[in-house]
XYZ file of C-alpha atoms in Angstrom:
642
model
C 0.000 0.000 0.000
C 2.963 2.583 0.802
C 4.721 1.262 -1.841
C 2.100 2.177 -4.046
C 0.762 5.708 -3.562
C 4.851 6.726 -3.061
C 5.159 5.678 -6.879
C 1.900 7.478 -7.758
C 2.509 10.858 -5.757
C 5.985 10.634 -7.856
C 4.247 11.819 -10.587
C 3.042 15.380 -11.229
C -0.199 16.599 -9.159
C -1.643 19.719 -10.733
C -3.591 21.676 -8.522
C -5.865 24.820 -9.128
C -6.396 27.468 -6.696
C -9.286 29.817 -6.742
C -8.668 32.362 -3.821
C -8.587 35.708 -2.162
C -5.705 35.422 -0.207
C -1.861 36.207 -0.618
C 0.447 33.477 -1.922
C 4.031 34.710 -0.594
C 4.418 31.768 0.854
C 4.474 29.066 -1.804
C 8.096 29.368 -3.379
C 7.979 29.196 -7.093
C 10.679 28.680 -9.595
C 9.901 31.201 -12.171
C 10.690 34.765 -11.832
C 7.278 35.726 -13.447
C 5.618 33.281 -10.607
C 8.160 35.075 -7.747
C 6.091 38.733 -9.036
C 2.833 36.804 -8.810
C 3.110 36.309 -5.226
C 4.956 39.482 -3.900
C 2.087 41.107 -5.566
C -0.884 39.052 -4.205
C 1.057 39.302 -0.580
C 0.615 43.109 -0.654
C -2.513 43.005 -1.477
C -5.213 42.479 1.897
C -7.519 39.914 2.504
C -11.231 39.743 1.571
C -12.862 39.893 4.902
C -16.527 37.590 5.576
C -19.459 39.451 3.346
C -22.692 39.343 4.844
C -25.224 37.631 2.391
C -27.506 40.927 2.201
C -25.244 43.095 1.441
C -25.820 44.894 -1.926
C -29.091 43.565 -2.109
C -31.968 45.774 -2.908
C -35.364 44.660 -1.865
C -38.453 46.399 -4.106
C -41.988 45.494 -3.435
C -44.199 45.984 -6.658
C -47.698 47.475 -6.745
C -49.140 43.637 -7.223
C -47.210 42.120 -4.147
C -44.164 40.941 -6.182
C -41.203 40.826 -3.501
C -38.123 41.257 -5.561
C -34.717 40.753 -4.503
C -31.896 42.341 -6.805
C -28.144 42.027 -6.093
C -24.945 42.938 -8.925
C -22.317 40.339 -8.693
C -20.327 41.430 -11.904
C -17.610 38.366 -11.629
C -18.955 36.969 -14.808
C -21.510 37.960 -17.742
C -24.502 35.551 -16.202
C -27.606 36.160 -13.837
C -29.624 33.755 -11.916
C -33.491 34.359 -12.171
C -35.019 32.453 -9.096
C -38.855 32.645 -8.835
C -39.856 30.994 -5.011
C -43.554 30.565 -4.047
C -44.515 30.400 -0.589
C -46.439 27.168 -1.003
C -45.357 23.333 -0.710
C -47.293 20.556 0.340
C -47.510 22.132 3.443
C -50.789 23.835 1.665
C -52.492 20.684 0.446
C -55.330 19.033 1.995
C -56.419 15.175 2.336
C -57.287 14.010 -1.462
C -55.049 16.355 -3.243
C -51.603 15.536 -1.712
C -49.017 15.866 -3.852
C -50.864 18.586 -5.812
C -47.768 21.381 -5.259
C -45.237 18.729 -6.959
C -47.822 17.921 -9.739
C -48.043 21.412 -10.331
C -44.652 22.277 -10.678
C -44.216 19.768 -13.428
C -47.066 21.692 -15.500
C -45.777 25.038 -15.351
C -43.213 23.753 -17.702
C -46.166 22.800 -20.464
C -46.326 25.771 -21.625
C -48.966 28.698 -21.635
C -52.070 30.089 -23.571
C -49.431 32.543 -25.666
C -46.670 30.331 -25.999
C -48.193 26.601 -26.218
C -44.612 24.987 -26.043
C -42.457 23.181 -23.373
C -40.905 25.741 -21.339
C -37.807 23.974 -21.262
C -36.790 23.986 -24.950
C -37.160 28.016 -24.674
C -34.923 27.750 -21.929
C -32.056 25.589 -23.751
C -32.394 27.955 -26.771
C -31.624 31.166 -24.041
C -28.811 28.920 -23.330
C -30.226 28.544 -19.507
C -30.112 25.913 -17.137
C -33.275 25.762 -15.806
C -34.768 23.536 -13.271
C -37.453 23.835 -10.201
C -38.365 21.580 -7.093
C -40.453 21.347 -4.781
C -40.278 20.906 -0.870
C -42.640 21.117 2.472
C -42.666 24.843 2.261
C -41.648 25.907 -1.310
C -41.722 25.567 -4.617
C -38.864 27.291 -6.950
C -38.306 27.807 -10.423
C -34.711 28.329 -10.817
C -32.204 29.268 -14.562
C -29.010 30.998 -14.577
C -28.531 32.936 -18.292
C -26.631 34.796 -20.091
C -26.942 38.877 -19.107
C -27.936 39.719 -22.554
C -30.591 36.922 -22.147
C -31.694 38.573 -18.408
C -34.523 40.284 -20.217
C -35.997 37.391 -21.997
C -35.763 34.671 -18.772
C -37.853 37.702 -17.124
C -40.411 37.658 -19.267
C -40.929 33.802 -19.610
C -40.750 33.933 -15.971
C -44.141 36.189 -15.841
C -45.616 34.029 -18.789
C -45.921 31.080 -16.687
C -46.834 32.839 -13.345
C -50.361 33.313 -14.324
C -50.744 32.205 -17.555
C -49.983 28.951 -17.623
C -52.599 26.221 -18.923
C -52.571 23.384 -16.510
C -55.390 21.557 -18.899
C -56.876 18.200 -18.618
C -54.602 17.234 -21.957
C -51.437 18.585 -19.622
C -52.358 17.227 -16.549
C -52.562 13.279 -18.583
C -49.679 13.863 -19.935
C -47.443 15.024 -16.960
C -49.412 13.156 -14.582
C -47.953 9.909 -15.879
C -44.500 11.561 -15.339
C -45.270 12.309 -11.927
C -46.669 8.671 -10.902
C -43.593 7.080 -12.542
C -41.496 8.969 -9.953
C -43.560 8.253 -6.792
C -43.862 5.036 -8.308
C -39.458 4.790 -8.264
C -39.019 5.938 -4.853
C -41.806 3.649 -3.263
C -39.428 1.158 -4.388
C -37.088 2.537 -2.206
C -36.977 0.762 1.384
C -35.409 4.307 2.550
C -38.376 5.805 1.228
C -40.800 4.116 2.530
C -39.178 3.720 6.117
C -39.061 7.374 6.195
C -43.064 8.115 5.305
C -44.016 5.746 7.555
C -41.855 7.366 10.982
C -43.000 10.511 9.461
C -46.442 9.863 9.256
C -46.630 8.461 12.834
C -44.349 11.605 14.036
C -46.431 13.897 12.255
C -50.021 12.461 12.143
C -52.246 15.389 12.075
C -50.003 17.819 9.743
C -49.117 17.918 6.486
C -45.444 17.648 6.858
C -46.241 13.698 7.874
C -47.332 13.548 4.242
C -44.858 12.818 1.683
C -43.689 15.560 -0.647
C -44.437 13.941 -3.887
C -48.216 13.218 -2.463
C -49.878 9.338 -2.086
C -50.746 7.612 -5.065
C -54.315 7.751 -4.978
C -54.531 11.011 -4.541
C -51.900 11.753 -7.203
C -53.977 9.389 -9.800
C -57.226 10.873 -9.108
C -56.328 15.056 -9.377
C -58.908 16.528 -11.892
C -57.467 19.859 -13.769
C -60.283 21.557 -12.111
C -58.504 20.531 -8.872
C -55.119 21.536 -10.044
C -56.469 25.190 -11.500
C -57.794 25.907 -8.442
C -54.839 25.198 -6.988
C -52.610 27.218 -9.239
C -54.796 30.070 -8.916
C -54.723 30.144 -5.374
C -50.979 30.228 -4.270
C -49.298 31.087 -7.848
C -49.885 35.011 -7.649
C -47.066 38.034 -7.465
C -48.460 38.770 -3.891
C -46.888 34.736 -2.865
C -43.877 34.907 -5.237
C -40.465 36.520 -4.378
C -38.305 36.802 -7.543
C -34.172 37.121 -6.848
C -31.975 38.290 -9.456
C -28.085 37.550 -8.816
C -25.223 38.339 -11.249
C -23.915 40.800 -13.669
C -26.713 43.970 -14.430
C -27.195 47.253 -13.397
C -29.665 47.561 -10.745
C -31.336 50.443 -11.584
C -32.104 49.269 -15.423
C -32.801 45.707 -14.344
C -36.061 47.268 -11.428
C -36.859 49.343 -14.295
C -37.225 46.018 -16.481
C -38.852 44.154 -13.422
C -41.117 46.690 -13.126
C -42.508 46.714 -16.858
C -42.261 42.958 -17.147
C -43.677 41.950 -13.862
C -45.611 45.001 -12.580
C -47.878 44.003 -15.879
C -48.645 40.650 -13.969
C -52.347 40.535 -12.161
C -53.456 38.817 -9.173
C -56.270 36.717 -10.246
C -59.035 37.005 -7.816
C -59.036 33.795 -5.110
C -61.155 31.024 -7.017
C -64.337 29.889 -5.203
C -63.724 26.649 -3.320
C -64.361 23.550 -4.785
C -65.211 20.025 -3.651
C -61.909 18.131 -3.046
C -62.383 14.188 -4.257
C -62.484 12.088 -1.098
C -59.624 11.873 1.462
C -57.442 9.341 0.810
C -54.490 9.011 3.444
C -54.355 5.755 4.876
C -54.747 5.994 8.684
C -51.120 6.325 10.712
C -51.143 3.131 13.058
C -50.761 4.368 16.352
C -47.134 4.318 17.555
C -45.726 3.202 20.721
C -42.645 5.297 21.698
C -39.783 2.978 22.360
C -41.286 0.348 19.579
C -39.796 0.381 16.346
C -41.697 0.266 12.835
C -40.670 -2.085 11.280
C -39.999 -2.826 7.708
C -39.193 -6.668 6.497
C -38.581 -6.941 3.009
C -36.142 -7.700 0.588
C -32.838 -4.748 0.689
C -29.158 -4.560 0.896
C -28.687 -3.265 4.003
C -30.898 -3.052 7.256
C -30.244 0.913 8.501
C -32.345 2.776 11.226
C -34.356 6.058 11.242
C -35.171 8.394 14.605
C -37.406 11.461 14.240
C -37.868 13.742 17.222
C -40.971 16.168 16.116
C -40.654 18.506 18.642
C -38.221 21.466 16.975
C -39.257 25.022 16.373
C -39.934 26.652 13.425
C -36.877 28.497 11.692
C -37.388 31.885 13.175
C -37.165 30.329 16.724
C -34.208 31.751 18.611
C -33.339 28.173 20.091
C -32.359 27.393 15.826
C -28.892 28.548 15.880
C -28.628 26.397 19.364
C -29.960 23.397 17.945
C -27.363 23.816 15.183
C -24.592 23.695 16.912
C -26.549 20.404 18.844
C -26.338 18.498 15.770
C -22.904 19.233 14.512
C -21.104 18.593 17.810
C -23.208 15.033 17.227
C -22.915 14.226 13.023
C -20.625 16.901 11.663
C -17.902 15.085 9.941
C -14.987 12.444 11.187
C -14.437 13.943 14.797
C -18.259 14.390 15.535
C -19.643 12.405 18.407
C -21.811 9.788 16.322
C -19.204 9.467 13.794
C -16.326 8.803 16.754
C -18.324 6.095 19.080
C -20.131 4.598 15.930
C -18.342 4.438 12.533
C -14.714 4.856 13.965
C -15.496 1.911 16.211
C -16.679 -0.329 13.612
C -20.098 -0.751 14.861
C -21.705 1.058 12.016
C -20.579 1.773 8.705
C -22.786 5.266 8.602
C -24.838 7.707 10.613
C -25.958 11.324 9.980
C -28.323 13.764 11.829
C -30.159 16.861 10.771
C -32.325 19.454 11.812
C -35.141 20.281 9.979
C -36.795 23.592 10.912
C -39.481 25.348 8.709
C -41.817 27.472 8.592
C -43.936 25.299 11.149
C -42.788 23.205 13.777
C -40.396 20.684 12.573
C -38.081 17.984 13.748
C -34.910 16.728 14.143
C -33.758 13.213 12.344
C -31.192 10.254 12.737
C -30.250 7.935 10.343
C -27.850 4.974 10.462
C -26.167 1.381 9.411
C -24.433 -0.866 11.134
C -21.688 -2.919 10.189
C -22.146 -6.779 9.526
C -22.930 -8.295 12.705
C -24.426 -5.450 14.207
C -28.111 -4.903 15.177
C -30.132 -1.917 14.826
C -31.282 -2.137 18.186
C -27.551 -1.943 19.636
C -26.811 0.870 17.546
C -30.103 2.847 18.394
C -28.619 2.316 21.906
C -25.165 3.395 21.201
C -27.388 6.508 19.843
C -29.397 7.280 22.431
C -26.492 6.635 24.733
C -24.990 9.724 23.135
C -27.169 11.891 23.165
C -27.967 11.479 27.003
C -24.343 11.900 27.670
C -24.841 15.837 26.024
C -27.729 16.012 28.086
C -26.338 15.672 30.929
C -22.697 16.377 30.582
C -22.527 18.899 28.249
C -20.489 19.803 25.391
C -16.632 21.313 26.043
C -15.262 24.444 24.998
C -13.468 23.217 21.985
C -15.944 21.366 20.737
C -18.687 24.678 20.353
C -15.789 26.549 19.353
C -15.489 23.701 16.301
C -19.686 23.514 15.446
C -19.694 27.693 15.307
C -16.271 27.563 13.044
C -18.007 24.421 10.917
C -21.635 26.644 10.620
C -20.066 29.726 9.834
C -17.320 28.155 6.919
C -20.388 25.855 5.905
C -22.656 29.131 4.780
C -19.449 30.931 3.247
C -18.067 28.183 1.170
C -22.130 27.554 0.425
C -22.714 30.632 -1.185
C -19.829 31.693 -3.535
C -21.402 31.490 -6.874
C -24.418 33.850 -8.103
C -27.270 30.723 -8.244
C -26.084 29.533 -4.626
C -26.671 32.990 -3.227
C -30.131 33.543 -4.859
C -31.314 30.379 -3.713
C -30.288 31.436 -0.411
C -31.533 34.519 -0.539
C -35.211 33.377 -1.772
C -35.205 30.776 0.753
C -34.953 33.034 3.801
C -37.513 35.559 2.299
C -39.947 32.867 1.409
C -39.055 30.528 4.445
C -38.460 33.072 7.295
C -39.700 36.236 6.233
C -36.738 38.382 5.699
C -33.612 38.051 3.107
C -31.569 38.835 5.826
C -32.599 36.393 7.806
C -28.862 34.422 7.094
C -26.930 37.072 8.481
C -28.356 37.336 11.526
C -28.774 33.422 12.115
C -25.026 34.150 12.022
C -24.818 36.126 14.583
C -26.872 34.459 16.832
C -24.462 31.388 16.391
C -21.618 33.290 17.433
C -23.569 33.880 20.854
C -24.701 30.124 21.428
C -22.781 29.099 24.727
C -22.211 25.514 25.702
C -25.452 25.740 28.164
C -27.487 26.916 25.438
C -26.567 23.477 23.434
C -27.034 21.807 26.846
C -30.534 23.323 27.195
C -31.830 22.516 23.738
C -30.615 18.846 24.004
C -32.719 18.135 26.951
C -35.876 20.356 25.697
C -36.066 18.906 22.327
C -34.719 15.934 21.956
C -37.231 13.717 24.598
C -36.728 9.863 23.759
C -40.550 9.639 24.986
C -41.761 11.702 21.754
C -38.902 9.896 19.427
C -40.534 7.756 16.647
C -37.833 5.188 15.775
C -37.879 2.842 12.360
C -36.042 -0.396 11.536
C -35.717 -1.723 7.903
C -34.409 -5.042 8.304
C -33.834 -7.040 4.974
C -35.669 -10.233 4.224
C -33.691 -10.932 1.157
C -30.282 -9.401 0.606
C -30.650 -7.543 -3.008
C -28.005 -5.117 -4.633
C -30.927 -2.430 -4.446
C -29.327 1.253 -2.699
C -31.222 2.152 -0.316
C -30.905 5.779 0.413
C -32.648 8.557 -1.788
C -34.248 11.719 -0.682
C -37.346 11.527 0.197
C -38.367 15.147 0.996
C -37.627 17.397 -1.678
C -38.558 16.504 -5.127
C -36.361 18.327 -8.236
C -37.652 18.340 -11.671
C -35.913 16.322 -14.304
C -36.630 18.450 -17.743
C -36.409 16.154 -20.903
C -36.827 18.592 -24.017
C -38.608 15.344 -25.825
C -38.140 15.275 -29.665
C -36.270 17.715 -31.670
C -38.260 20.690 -32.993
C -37.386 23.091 -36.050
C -35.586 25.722 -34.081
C -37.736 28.317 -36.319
C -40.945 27.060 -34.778
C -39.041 27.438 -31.099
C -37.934 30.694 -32.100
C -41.521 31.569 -32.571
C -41.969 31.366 -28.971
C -39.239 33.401 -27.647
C -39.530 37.014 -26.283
C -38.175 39.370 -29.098
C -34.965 40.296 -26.653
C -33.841 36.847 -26.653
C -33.644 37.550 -30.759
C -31.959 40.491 -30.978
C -29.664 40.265 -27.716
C -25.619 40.138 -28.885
C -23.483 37.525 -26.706
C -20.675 39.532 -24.746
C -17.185 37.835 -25.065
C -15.613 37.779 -21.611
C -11.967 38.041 -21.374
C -10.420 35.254 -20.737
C -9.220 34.067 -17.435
C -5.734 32.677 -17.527
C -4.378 31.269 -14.579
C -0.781 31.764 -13.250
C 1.265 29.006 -13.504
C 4.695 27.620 -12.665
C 6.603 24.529 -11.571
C 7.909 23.813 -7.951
C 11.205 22.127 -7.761
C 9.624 18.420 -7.540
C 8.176 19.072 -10.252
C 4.516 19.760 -9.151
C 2.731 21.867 -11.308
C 0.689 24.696 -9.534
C -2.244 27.325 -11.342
C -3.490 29.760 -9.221
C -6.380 31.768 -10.190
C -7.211 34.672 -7.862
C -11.067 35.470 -7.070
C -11.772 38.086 -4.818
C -15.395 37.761 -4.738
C -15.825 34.964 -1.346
C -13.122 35.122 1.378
C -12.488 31.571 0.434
C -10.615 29.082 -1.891
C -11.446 25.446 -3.848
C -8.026 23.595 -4.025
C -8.741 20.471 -7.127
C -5.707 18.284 -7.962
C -4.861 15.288 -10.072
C -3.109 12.736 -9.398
C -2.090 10.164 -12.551
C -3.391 7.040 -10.561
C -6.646 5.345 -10.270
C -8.622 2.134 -10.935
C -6.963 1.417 -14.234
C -3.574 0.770 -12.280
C -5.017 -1.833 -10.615
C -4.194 -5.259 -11.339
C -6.426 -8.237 -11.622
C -5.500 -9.730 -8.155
C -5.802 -6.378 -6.036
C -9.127 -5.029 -8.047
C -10.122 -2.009 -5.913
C -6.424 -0.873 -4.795
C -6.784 2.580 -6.058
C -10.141 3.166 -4.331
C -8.776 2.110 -0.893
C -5.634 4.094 -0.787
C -7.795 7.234 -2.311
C -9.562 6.801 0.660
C -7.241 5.826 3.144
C -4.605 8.912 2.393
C -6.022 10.658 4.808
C -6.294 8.105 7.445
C -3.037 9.027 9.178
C 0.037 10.152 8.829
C 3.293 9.906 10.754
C 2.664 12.631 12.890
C -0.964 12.804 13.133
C -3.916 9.784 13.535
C -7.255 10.111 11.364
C -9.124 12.046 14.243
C -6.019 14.659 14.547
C -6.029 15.342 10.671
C -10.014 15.158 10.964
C -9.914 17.806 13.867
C -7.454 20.328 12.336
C -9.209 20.524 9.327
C -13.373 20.503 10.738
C -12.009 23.178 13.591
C -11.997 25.603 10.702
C -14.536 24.116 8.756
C -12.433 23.098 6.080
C -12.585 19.646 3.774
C -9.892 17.615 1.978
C -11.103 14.601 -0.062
C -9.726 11.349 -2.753
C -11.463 9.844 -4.657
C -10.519 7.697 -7.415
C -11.533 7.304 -11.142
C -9.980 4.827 -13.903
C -7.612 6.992 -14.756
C -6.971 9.305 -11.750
C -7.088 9.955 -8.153
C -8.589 13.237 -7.700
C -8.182 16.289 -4.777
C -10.458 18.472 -3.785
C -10.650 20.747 -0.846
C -12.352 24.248 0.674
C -11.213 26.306 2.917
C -11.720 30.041 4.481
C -8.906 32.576 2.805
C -7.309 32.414 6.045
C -7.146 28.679 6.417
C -5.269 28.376 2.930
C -1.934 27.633 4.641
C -3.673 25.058 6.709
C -5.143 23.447 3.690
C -2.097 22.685 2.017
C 0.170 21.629 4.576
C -2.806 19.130 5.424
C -2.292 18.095 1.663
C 1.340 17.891 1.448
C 1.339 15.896 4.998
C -0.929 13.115 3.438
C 0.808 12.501 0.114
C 4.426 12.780 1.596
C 4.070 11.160 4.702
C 0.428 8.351 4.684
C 0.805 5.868 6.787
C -2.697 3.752 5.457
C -2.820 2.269 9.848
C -3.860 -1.238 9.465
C -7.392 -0.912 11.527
C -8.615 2.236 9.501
C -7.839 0.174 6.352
C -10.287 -2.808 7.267
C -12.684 -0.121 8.520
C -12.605 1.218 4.581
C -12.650 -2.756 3.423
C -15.922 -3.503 5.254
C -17.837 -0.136 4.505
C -17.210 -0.512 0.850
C -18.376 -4.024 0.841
C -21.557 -3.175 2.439
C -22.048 -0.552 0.016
């Protein structure tokens, strides 16, 4: 194994920086390379942005929220559209109705009777939407001189779009394939059936993508009545990120979408008969449990008992849960996967705009039982409960948050989404920047406090999938958010999609950007280093390649490259896997492997500051790996059970 990755590291790794930070200290040969760096050394660092800052909020005469904010690192915008409705609107009989929707306002409307999405691939957008508890969003990121005409097919569909018996056949077939795909998922079902008994008499114990019956049955009388209910400027927020000027893009906001009526609430109609099968009352302590034929068995704990989002206990609660799941030196992770007992485990909170809850999942190793690692579980969390968390440890969850929501939001469509979620979700845009804030004021009795409050084992609902008959089947898929997967269907003359398109997206001229060339020069070993400076996030993305992989594998040791990928950063001879795993999540950085046919490939984020960090971490694990004999059977059995 040694042997083996010292031969591969021998060859060149080239490795791309993209960063705001001074590079004095990495020693190039070249004298053009040496200017580089004394140059980017005098130069400060970017200091944390807070997410609303140089966004403009304008409220239109119809209700329209609009969020605006000039990002001018590249030619592009992202046009996000978010409605405040999900299937926490629907009733019994029309579950499932939000999802179903969202598929149809891609069928085109009453002035432009074409799929939406093949006027989107002719703007040259990506467009997609999904659908959650809370939300639904149409999302497509575009060319600036194609801003104008995303705009306007943006209003098109917000009122105007058909929704007809004829699209509602065709789409709904779409729609039951996919719930029909994930009720073949044990995951999937485990999970609607702990969240129906957690969540009995709410909506959020219904799944996302609605029951089948009720999904079979909608009428397009049900579904207009729907759409003309909660798809209206006075429930939409639209955010614009990227390169415009703000005060011509409100003006074209204002003549595109200030144009766009309200339709007047439709009269109620009769709803077809409930159809949600009764919840079978749940005894706390007692597993559900699923028997059928799977790969692996794996366990799932809801608590509902959380908050909504605006809740001040939130940021508390997220601290909670990464102190518990949040990478290699997290609690769970430590006393369950490090051990050997399970080959998995993960936590999350979910808070919305209702109550919501918090969620464990987990699989044991061969041998194991799920009842001995729900145990093992609930063992830990009763030790924070009543012990506590230590200083370092809060310091590490606040450090983990904060680099989590920086490195989460450096390009233009990550920062509209999150920018449309907290208007639609919490009620202000700003609503991330003071979360923030309120993290860096948690203390280790708040996380104490929230522990015992909110997670009570006598309110847990706990579910067991246990296999009947081992299968190769995956189990895992999400089961609460559901994204649209646009297929154009069969080519069309692009004169009769041209038709369609607003007249902008005809006569708009394609800027050229400038090129961005990277820096470049070769250390002494012979490692070849690009760095590409980006001022816009006080952060960097370190990618490498290494010339290794699968393909050097030989017949006997099939899978060699995939375990010393993963196993690089398992130790080294000055550090174990927890001390590598500690220096990097105390600053909320990552460093990965992962191997291809053809290559073993490095990737890594980091805060500005952290750079140095970052790559000695690097350099440590391909110079000096030690591949420790127990975390290499660890690897072995994990990627046999998956």
């Amino acid at each position: 194994m040694i042997s083996f990755i010292s031969r591969v590291v021998a060859i060149a790794l080239a490795t791309i920086l993209v960063s705001s930070v001074p590079f004095g200290w990495l020693k190039p040969e070249n004298a053009d390379a040496i200017d580089l760096t004394q140059k980017l050394q005098s130069e400060s660092i970017a200091q944390p942005v807070a997410l609303a800052n140089g966004v403009t909020k304008t409220v239109l005469d119809n209700g329209l929220t609009v969020l605006t904010k000039e990002i001018r690192t590249a030619p592009v915008a992202s046009v996000q559209v978010w409605y405040r409705v999900g299937s926490r609107n629907e009733k019994p009989g029309i579950t499932g109705i939000s999802h179903q929707l969202e598929h149809l306002l891609f069928k085109g409307t009453k002035e432009r009777p074409i799929q939406f999405g093949r006027l989107f691939s002719a703007l040259g957008s990506s467009s997609n939407a999904f659908t959650s508890y809370d939300i639904t969003a149409y999302f497509g990121t575009v060319g600036s001189e194609k801003l104008d005409a995303l705009l306007r097919l943006e209003a098109d569909r917000m009122v105007n779009t058909v929704a007809g018996a004829e699209e509602l056949k065709s789409e709904n077939t779409v729609v039951l394939s996919e719930l029909d795909g994930g009720n073949n998922n044990p995951s999937t079902r485990l999970f609607r059936a702990v969240m129906q008994a957690a969540f009995p008499n709410s909506s959020y114990g219904w799944p996302v993508i609605g029951y089948r019956s009720d999904v079979a049955d909608f009428s397009a009388e049900e579904v207009q009545y729907y759409y003309r209910t909660h798809y209206r400027p006075d429930n939409a927020t639209l955010v614009v990120v990227g390169n415009f000027k703000t005060g011509e893009l409100l003006s074209q906001i204002k003549d595109i979408f200030g144009k766009v009526t309200a339709p007047p609430l439709p009269s109620p109609i009769k709803i077809s008969a409930p159809a949600i099968p009764p919840a079978k009352p749940y005894k706390p302590g007692e597993p559900i449990l699923l028997r059928e034929p799977g790969s692996v068995p794996f366990l799932q704990a809801v608590y509902p008992t959380l908050p909504p989002i605006t809740h001040p206990d939130v940021p508390a609660l997220d601290v909670m849960d990464s102190v518990l799941t949040s990478g290699k030196s997290a609690r769970l992770y430590q006393s369950l996967v490090q051990t050997g007992l399970a080959t998995s485990v993960s936590g999350s909170a979910s808070t919305l705009i209702d109550p919501g809850w918090y969620s464990f999942s987990a699989t044991p190793a061969q041998g194991k039982s799920l009842k001995e690692i729900d145990g093992l579980i609930l063992a830990q969390v009763s030790k924070l409960q009543t012990s506590g968390i230590s200083a370092s440890e809060l310091a590490q969850a606040k450090a983990q948050l904060q680099a989590t929501f920086i490195l989460g939001n450096r390009d233009i469509s990550a920062q509209a989404q999150q920018l449309g979620y907290n208007q639609i979700v919490a009620g202000d845009y700003k609503f991330s920047d003071r979360y923030l804030e309120a993290v860096n004021k948690v203390t280790a009795a708040d996380v104490q406090r929230v522990a015992k409050q909110y997670l009570n084992p006598g309110k847990r609902v706990l579910g067991f999938f246990e296999p009947s008959v081992v299968t190769a089947q995956a189990n895992n898929t999400a089961a609460n958010v559901h994204k649209q997967s646009f297929a154009p269907g069969k080519p069309l003359d692009p004169a009769e999609v041209a038709k369609y398109l607003p007249k902008s997206a005809l006569e708009a001229k394609a800027s050229v950007p400038t090129p961005v060339k990277p820096e470049r020069f070769t250390l002494p070993n012979g490692l070849k280093v690009l760095l590409l400076k980006d001022s816009s996030s006080p952060s960097i993305t370190l990618v490498g390649e290494i010339k290794a992989g699968t393909g050097f594998d030989s017949e006997e040791k099939a899978g060699l490259g995939d375990l010393t990928a993963q196993n690089l950063i398992n130790g080294t001879k000055t550090k174990d896997a927890l001390a590598i795993a500690k220096t990097l999540e105390s600053r909320g950085a990552t460093l990965g492997f992962s191997a291809s046919r053809e290559r073993v490939g490095v990737s890594g984020t980091a805060l500005s500051k952290d750079l140095p960090v970052a790559i000695e971490q690097l350099a440590d694990v391909l110079q000096n790996a030690t591949f420790p004999d127990s975390e290499f059977e660890l690897s072995r059995k994990r990627n046999l059970v998956a």
